[in-house]
């Protein structure tokens, strides 16, 4: 199990094979979205030349690895693996038993850097800035933008997170300029451009589909739910009504996809999502500050 880094030159010897279906999962179709048509198992790999690791993406991965090491060092389980999953997208480090708990509760999406995750996170940060910190909506866009960008970079800037951030921030931008009704057009234009670049995303990328549906739900339903939940208190420190409206708006639009792909319906998912997603921004912000402190000097940990 040797360590391979970005920009390493490798010589790989193996027998290529076409990926097939694994337990009703079309692995071949999943890989073709990025023009990958063959897999290589048990390869003989030799490092011909070590990379210089001078590029921007190399620096991003360096920060991600340092952050992961700090979390593994200073947090016990399963708290450490949960923070690594929600902050860095390292879902596979979470014990299977814990993943099953999240799945049965309908909140497994918080363990992955998904479109639903980033869309709701951006919306909740905006709500927190305007309702708790009393920042004007036009100015609240900028801290939301910075937090989402830092979050995506800290996760290693995977394509799924970048796409979700673009759609989510596009929706927030329409709120900043005071034209929330234009949110639907911005989302559709953004998705159209992405599909022009890679049309395979529409059929083979579940994360792309969840991103689009979650953001579209957030552009249509929150005000409708706010009227329905008028009797639910909207505390300054904990704007419960707005959190509930944002969570349900995204959940309703992604529900058909979740049932189709995962076959899992949790009756307590709406309540669980409100409770979890309302504190998730705080967990992620504190986790980010912890990671930043660890990168500055380990004595700060």
Short mmCIF file of C-alpha atoms in Angstrom, two decimals:
data_model
loop_
_atom_site.label_atom_id
_atom_site.label_comp_id
_atom_site.label_asym_id
_atom_site.label_seq_id
_atom_site.Cartn_x
_atom_site.Cartn_y
_atom_site.Cartn_z
CA UNK A 1 0.00 0.00 0.00
CA UNK A 2 2.35 2.66 -1.25
CA UNK A 3 1.48 6.32 -1.18
CA UNK A 4 0.82 7.97 -4.53
CA UNK A 5 0.55 11.73 -4.81
CA UNK A 6 -0.80 14.12 -7.40
CA UNK A 7 1.65 14.69 -10.32
CA UNK A 8 3.52 11.41 -9.73
CA UNK A 9 4.51 9.60 -12.95
CA UNK A 10 3.47 5.94 -12.70
CA UNK A 11 3.99 2.84 -14.78
CA UNK A 12 0.95 0.57 -14.47
CA UNK A 13 0.72 -3.02 -15.68
CA UNK A 14 -2.57 -4.90 -15.50
CA UNK A 15 -5.34 -6.53 -17.49
CA UNK A 16 -8.12 -4.10 -18.45
CA UNK A 17 -11.72 -5.18 -18.00
CA UNK A 18 -15.07 -3.57 -18.62
CA UNK A 19 -16.97 -2.73 -15.43
CA UNK A 20 -20.38 -4.32 -15.05
CA UNK A 21 -23.33 -4.34 -12.67
CA UNK A 22 -22.63 -4.73 -8.94
CA UNK A 23 -25.70 -5.66 -6.86
CA UNK A 24 -28.13 -3.79 -9.16
CA UNK A 25 -25.69 -0.84 -9.39
CA UNK A 26 -24.62 -0.05 -12.95
CA UNK A 27 -20.95 0.62 -12.30
CA UNK A 28 -20.21 0.95 -16.03
CA UNK A 29 -22.73 3.77 -16.48
CA UNK A 30 -21.48 5.44 -13.32
CA UNK A 31 -17.92 5.61 -14.68
CA UNK A 32 -18.82 6.66 -18.23
CA UNK A 33 -19.97 10.07 -16.98
CA UNK A 34 -16.25 10.93 -16.80
CA UNK A 35 -15.29 8.94 -19.94
CA UNK A 36 -13.91 5.98 -17.99
CA UNK A 37 -14.66 2.73 -19.80
CA UNK A 38 -12.25 0.21 -18.26
CA UNK A 39 -11.10 -0.84 -14.80
CA UNK A 40 -7.81 -2.33 -13.70
CA UNK A 41 -7.61 -4.66 -10.68
CA UNK A 42 -4.50 -5.84 -8.82
CA UNK A 43 -2.19 -3.71 -10.91
CA UNK A 44 1.59 -3.67 -10.71
CA UNK A 45 2.49 -0.03 -10.12
CA UNK A 46 5.93 1.51 -10.23
CA UNK A 47 6.74 5.15 -9.48
CA UNK A 48 8.89 6.50 -12.31
CA UNK A 49 9.13 10.06 -11.01
CA UNK A 50 7.79 11.84 -7.96
CA UNK A 51 5.68 14.92 -8.62
CA UNK A 52 6.76 18.40 -7.59
CA UNK A 53 3.38 19.19 -5.93
CA UNK A 54 3.61 22.85 -6.89
CA UNK A 55 0.15 23.32 -8.39
CA UNK A 56 -2.84 24.93 -6.70
CA UNK A 57 -4.74 21.66 -6.48
CA UNK A 58 -1.73 20.04 -4.83
CA UNK A 59 -1.87 22.72 -2.13
CA UNK A 60 -5.60 22.06 -1.66
CA UNK A 61 -4.97 18.35 -1.18
CA UNK A 62 -2.11 19.13 1.23
CA UNK A 63 -4.48 21.20 3.39
CA UNK A 64 -7.09 18.43 3.24
CA UNK A 65 -4.59 15.76 4.35
CA UNK A 66 -3.26 17.94 7.18
CA UNK A 67 -6.79 18.61 8.35
CA UNK A 68 -7.64 14.91 8.23
CA UNK A 69 -4.56 14.07 10.31
CA UNK A 70 -5.47 16.71 12.91
CA UNK A 71 -9.03 15.40 13.21
CA UNK A 72 -7.82 11.80 13.55
CA UNK A 73 -5.35 12.87 16.24
CA UNK A 74 -7.54 15.05 18.44
CA UNK A 75 -11.03 13.52 18.12
CA UNK A 76 -12.30 10.17 19.35
CA UNK A 77 -14.67 7.93 17.39
CA UNK A 78 -17.27 8.17 16.03
CA UNK A 79 -17.07 11.96 16.42
CA UNK A 80 -13.84 12.17 14.46
CA UNK A 81 -15.11 10.21 11.47
CA UNK A 82 -18.34 12.25 11.44
CA UNK A 83 -16.41 15.54 11.32
CA UNK A 84 -14.12 14.15 8.59
CA UNK A 85 -17.17 13.12 6.56
CA UNK A 86 -19.14 16.36 6.93
CA UNK A 87 -16.11 18.65 6.53
CA UNK A 88 -13.87 16.73 4.12
CA UNK A 89 -16.25 14.33 2.39
CA UNK A 90 -14.49 11.23 3.80
CA UNK A 91 -17.66 9.18 4.17
CA UNK A 92 -15.88 5.83 3.96
CA UNK A 93 -14.12 6.47 7.26
CA UNK A 94 -17.46 6.45 9.10
CA UNK A 95 -18.17 3.02 10.69
CA UNK A 96 -20.85 1.05 8.86
CA UNK A 97 -23.03 0.87 11.99
CA UNK A 98 -23.06 4.68 12.25
CA UNK A 99 -23.87 5.01 8.54
CA UNK A 100 -26.81 2.66 9.04
CA UNK A 101 -28.10 4.85 11.87
CA UNK A 102 -27.97 7.95 9.66
CA UNK A 103 -29.62 6.09 6.77
CA UNK A 104 -32.54 4.85 8.88
CA UNK A 105 -33.07 8.39 10.19
CA UNK A 106 -33.12 9.88 6.68
CA UNK A 107 -30.09 12.11 7.27
CA UNK A 108 -27.34 10.11 5.53
CA UNK A 109 -26.74 13.05 3.18
CA UNK A 110 -24.96 14.96 5.97
CA UNK A 111 -22.12 12.41 5.72
CA UNK A 112 -21.29 13.35 2.13
CA UNK A 113 -20.39 16.47 0.20
CA UNK A 114 -23.58 16.36 -1.83
CA UNK A 115 -25.74 18.87 -3.62
CA UNK A 116 -28.43 18.57 -0.98
CA UNK A 117 -25.81 19.17 1.72
CA UNK A 118 -24.32 22.32 0.19
CA UNK A 119 -27.66 23.73 -0.97
CA UNK A 120 -29.23 23.55 2.47
CA UNK A 121 -25.98 24.66 4.14
CA UNK A 122 -25.83 27.80 1.98
CA UNK A 123 -29.46 28.58 2.73
CA UNK A 124 -29.05 28.05 6.49
CA UNK A 125 -25.92 30.21 6.63
CA UNK A 126 -27.89 32.96 4.91
CA UNK A 127 -30.76 32.56 7.38
CA UNK A 128 -28.34 32.59 10.33
CA UNK A 129 -26.64 35.77 9.10
CA UNK A 130 -29.91 37.64 8.54
CA UNK A 131 -31.95 36.34 11.51
CA UNK A 132 -29.34 35.83 14.23
CA UNK A 133 -26.50 38.20 13.33
CA UNK A 134 -28.97 40.75 11.88
CA UNK A 135 -26.86 41.28 8.77
CA UNK A 136 -28.70 42.73 5.77
CA UNK A 137 -29.47 40.14 3.10
CA UNK A 138 -27.36 41.97 0.51
CA UNK A 139 -24.32 41.86 2.78
CA UNK A 140 -25.01 38.36 4.14
CA UNK A 141 -24.24 36.98 0.69
CA UNK A 142 -20.51 37.63 1.09
CA UNK A 143 -19.85 35.63 4.30
CA UNK A 144 -22.01 32.85 2.82
CA UNK A 145 -19.91 32.94 -0.35
CA UNK A 146 -16.64 32.81 1.58
CA UNK A 147 -17.74 29.96 3.88
CA UNK A 148 -19.02 27.82 0.99
CA UNK A 149 -15.86 28.37 -1.09
CA UNK A 150 -13.60 27.54 1.86
CA UNK A 151 -15.72 24.49 2.61
CA UNK A 152 -15.44 23.21 -0.98
CA UNK A 153 -11.68 23.83 -1.06
CA UNK A 154 -11.20 22.11 2.28
CA UNK A 155 -13.04 19.07 0.92
CA UNK A 156 -10.53 18.89 -1.93
CA UNK A 157 -12.77 20.66 -4.47
CA UNK A 158 -14.42 17.49 -5.90
CA UNK A 159 -16.48 18.05 -9.03
CA UNK A 160 -19.75 17.21 -7.26
CA UNK A 161 -19.16 19.80 -4.54
CA UNK A 162 -18.12 22.48 -7.05
CA UNK A 163 -21.28 21.93 -9.12
CA UNK A 164 -23.49 22.02 -6.04
CA UNK A 165 -21.80 25.20 -4.79
CA UNK A 166 -22.33 26.94 -8.14
CA UNK A 167 -26.04 26.14 -8.12
CA UNK A 168 -26.51 26.97 -4.45
CA UNK A 169 -24.63 30.27 -4.64
CA UNK A 170 -26.52 31.19 -7.81
CA UNK A 171 -29.75 30.92 -5.85
CA UNK A 172 -28.33 32.98 -2.96
CA UNK A 173 -27.16 35.64 -5.45
CA UNK A 174 -30.72 36.23 -6.66
CA UNK A 175 -31.72 36.85 -3.05
CA UNK A 176 -28.84 39.30 -2.65
CA UNK A 177 -29.90 41.42 -5.62
CA UNK A 178 -33.50 41.37 -4.41
CA UNK A 179 -34.86 39.24 -7.25
CA UNK A 180 -35.66 35.84 -5.71
CA UNK A 181 -38.16 35.18 -8.51
CA UNK A 182 -35.17 35.00 -10.89
CA UNK A 183 -33.70 32.10 -8.91
CA UNK A 184 -35.41 29.46 -11.06
CA UNK A 185 -33.98 30.95 -14.27
CA UNK A 186 -30.47 31.19 -12.79
CA UNK A 187 -30.60 27.53 -11.74
CA UNK A 188 -31.86 26.38 -15.15
CA UNK A 189 -29.20 28.40 -17.00
CA UNK A 190 -26.48 27.01 -14.74
CA UNK A 191 -27.64 23.44 -15.22
CA UNK A 192 -27.92 23.93 -18.99
CA UNK A 193 -24.29 25.10 -19.19
CA UNK A 194 -23.12 22.14 -17.08
CA UNK A 195 -24.98 19.71 -19.33
CA UNK A 196 -23.50 21.30 -22.44
CA UNK A 197 -20.06 20.57 -20.98
CA UNK A 198 -20.96 17.01 -19.92
CA UNK A 199 -24.42 15.71 -21.01
CA UNK A 200 -23.82 12.38 -19.24
CA UNK A 201 -24.39 14.03 -15.87
CA UNK A 202 -28.14 14.09 -16.43
CA UNK A 203 -28.44 10.30 -16.59
CA UNK A 204 -25.50 8.88 -14.66
CA UNK A 205 -24.71 11.34 -11.85
CA UNK A 206 -27.01 10.99 -8.84
CA UNK A 207 -25.27 13.86 -7.04
CA UNK A 208 -25.99 16.19 -9.95
CA UNK A 209 -29.66 15.24 -9.94
CA UNK A 210 -29.93 15.72 -6.16
CA UNK A 211 -28.16 19.09 -6.41
CA UNK A 212 -30.56 20.38 -9.04
CA UNK A 213 -33.71 19.15 -7.28
CA UNK A 214 -32.62 20.44 -3.87
CA UNK A 215 -31.76 23.92 -5.14
CA UNK A 216 -34.92 24.06 -7.26
CA UNK A 217 -36.99 23.17 -4.21
CA UNK A 218 -35.29 25.92 -2.22
CA UNK A 219 -36.16 28.40 -4.96
CA UNK A 220 -39.87 27.51 -4.97
CA UNK A 221 -41.25 26.39 -1.62
CA UNK A 222 -39.72 28.16 1.45
CA UNK A 223 -42.14 31.12 1.38
CA UNK A 224 -45.07 28.73 0.95
CA UNK A 225 -44.00 26.72 3.99
CA UNK A 226 -43.37 29.88 6.02
CA UNK A 227 -47.05 30.75 5.59
CA UNK A 228 -48.16 27.25 6.61
CA UNK A 229 -45.92 27.27 9.69
CA UNK A 230 -46.87 30.76 10.90
CA UNK A 231 -47.64 29.42 14.39
CA UNK A 232 -44.19 27.87 14.73
CA UNK A 233 -41.89 30.28 16.61
CA UNK A 234 -39.01 31.90 14.77
CA UNK A 235 -36.56 32.61 17.58
CA UNK A 236 -33.65 34.93 16.88
CA UNK A 237 -31.06 32.43 18.08
CA UNK A 238 -32.89 29.50 16.55
CA UNK A 239 -35.17 30.52 13.63
CA UNK A 240 -37.05 27.22 13.73
CA UNK A 241 -39.70 28.16 11.17
CA UNK A 242 -37.16 29.14 8.51
CA UNK A 243 -34.99 26.09 9.18
CA UNK A 244 -38.02 23.83 8.88
CA UNK A 245 -39.18 25.52 5.67
CA UNK A 246 -35.76 25.29 4.01
CA UNK A 247 -35.28 21.66 5.02
CA UNK A 248 -38.74 20.53 3.86
CA UNK A 249 -38.44 22.45 0.58
CA UNK A 250 -35.31 20.55 -0.39
CA UNK A 251 -36.49 17.22 1.05
CA UNK A 252 -39.76 17.20 -0.90
CA UNK A 253 -38.04 17.76 -4.24
CA UNK A 254 -35.36 15.11 -3.69
CA UNK A 255 -37.77 12.56 -2.19
CA UNK A 256 -38.65 10.86 -5.53
CA UNK A 257 -34.95 10.41 -6.33
CA UNK A 258 -34.16 9.09 -2.85
CA UNK A 259 -36.97 6.54 -3.04
CA UNK A 260 -35.97 5.47 -6.55
CA UNK A 261 -32.24 5.12 -5.93
CA UNK A 262 -32.12 4.09 -2.27
CA UNK A 263 -35.59 2.70 -1.53
CA UNK A 264 -35.53 4.26 1.93
CA UNK A 265 -38.32 6.40 3.43
CA UNK A 266 -37.94 7.65 6.98
CA UNK A 267 -41.07 9.10 8.61
CA UNK A 268 -38.98 11.08 11.09
CA UNK A 269 -36.64 12.45 8.39
CA UNK A 270 -38.20 15.97 8.29
CA UNK A 271 -37.85 16.45 12.06
CA UNK A 272 -34.42 14.83 12.14
CA UNK A 273 -33.23 17.07 9.31
CA UNK A 274 -34.43 20.21 11.07
CA UNK A 275 -32.59 19.25 14.25
CA UNK A 276 -29.39 18.17 12.49
CA UNK A 277 -29.20 20.75 9.71
CA UNK A 278 -29.89 23.61 12.12
CA UNK A 279 -26.65 22.90 14.00
CA UNK A 280 -24.65 21.55 11.06
CA UNK A 281 -23.38 25.02 9.98
CA UNK A 282 -22.13 25.60 13.54
CA UNK A 283 -20.38 22.19 13.58
CA UNK A 284 -18.75 22.87 10.22
CA UNK A 285 -17.66 26.41 11.09
CA UNK A 286 -16.15 25.25 14.41
CA UNK A 287 -14.55 22.31 12.61
CA UNK A 288 -13.07 24.67 10.03
CA UNK A 289 -11.67 26.95 12.75
CA UNK A 290 -10.20 23.90 14.47
CA UNK A 291 -8.56 22.80 11.23
CA UNK A 292 -7.22 26.31 10.61
CA UNK A 293 -5.76 26.45 14.12
CA UNK A 294 -4.10 23.07 13.57
CA UNK A 295 -2.50 24.27 10.34
CA UNK A 296 -1.14 27.43 11.99
CA UNK A 297 0.46 25.62 14.92
CA UNK A 298 -0.23 22.34 16.67
CA UNK A 299 0.02 24.05 20.11
CA UNK A 300 -3.29 25.75 19.31
CA UNK A 301 -5.10 22.40 19.26
#
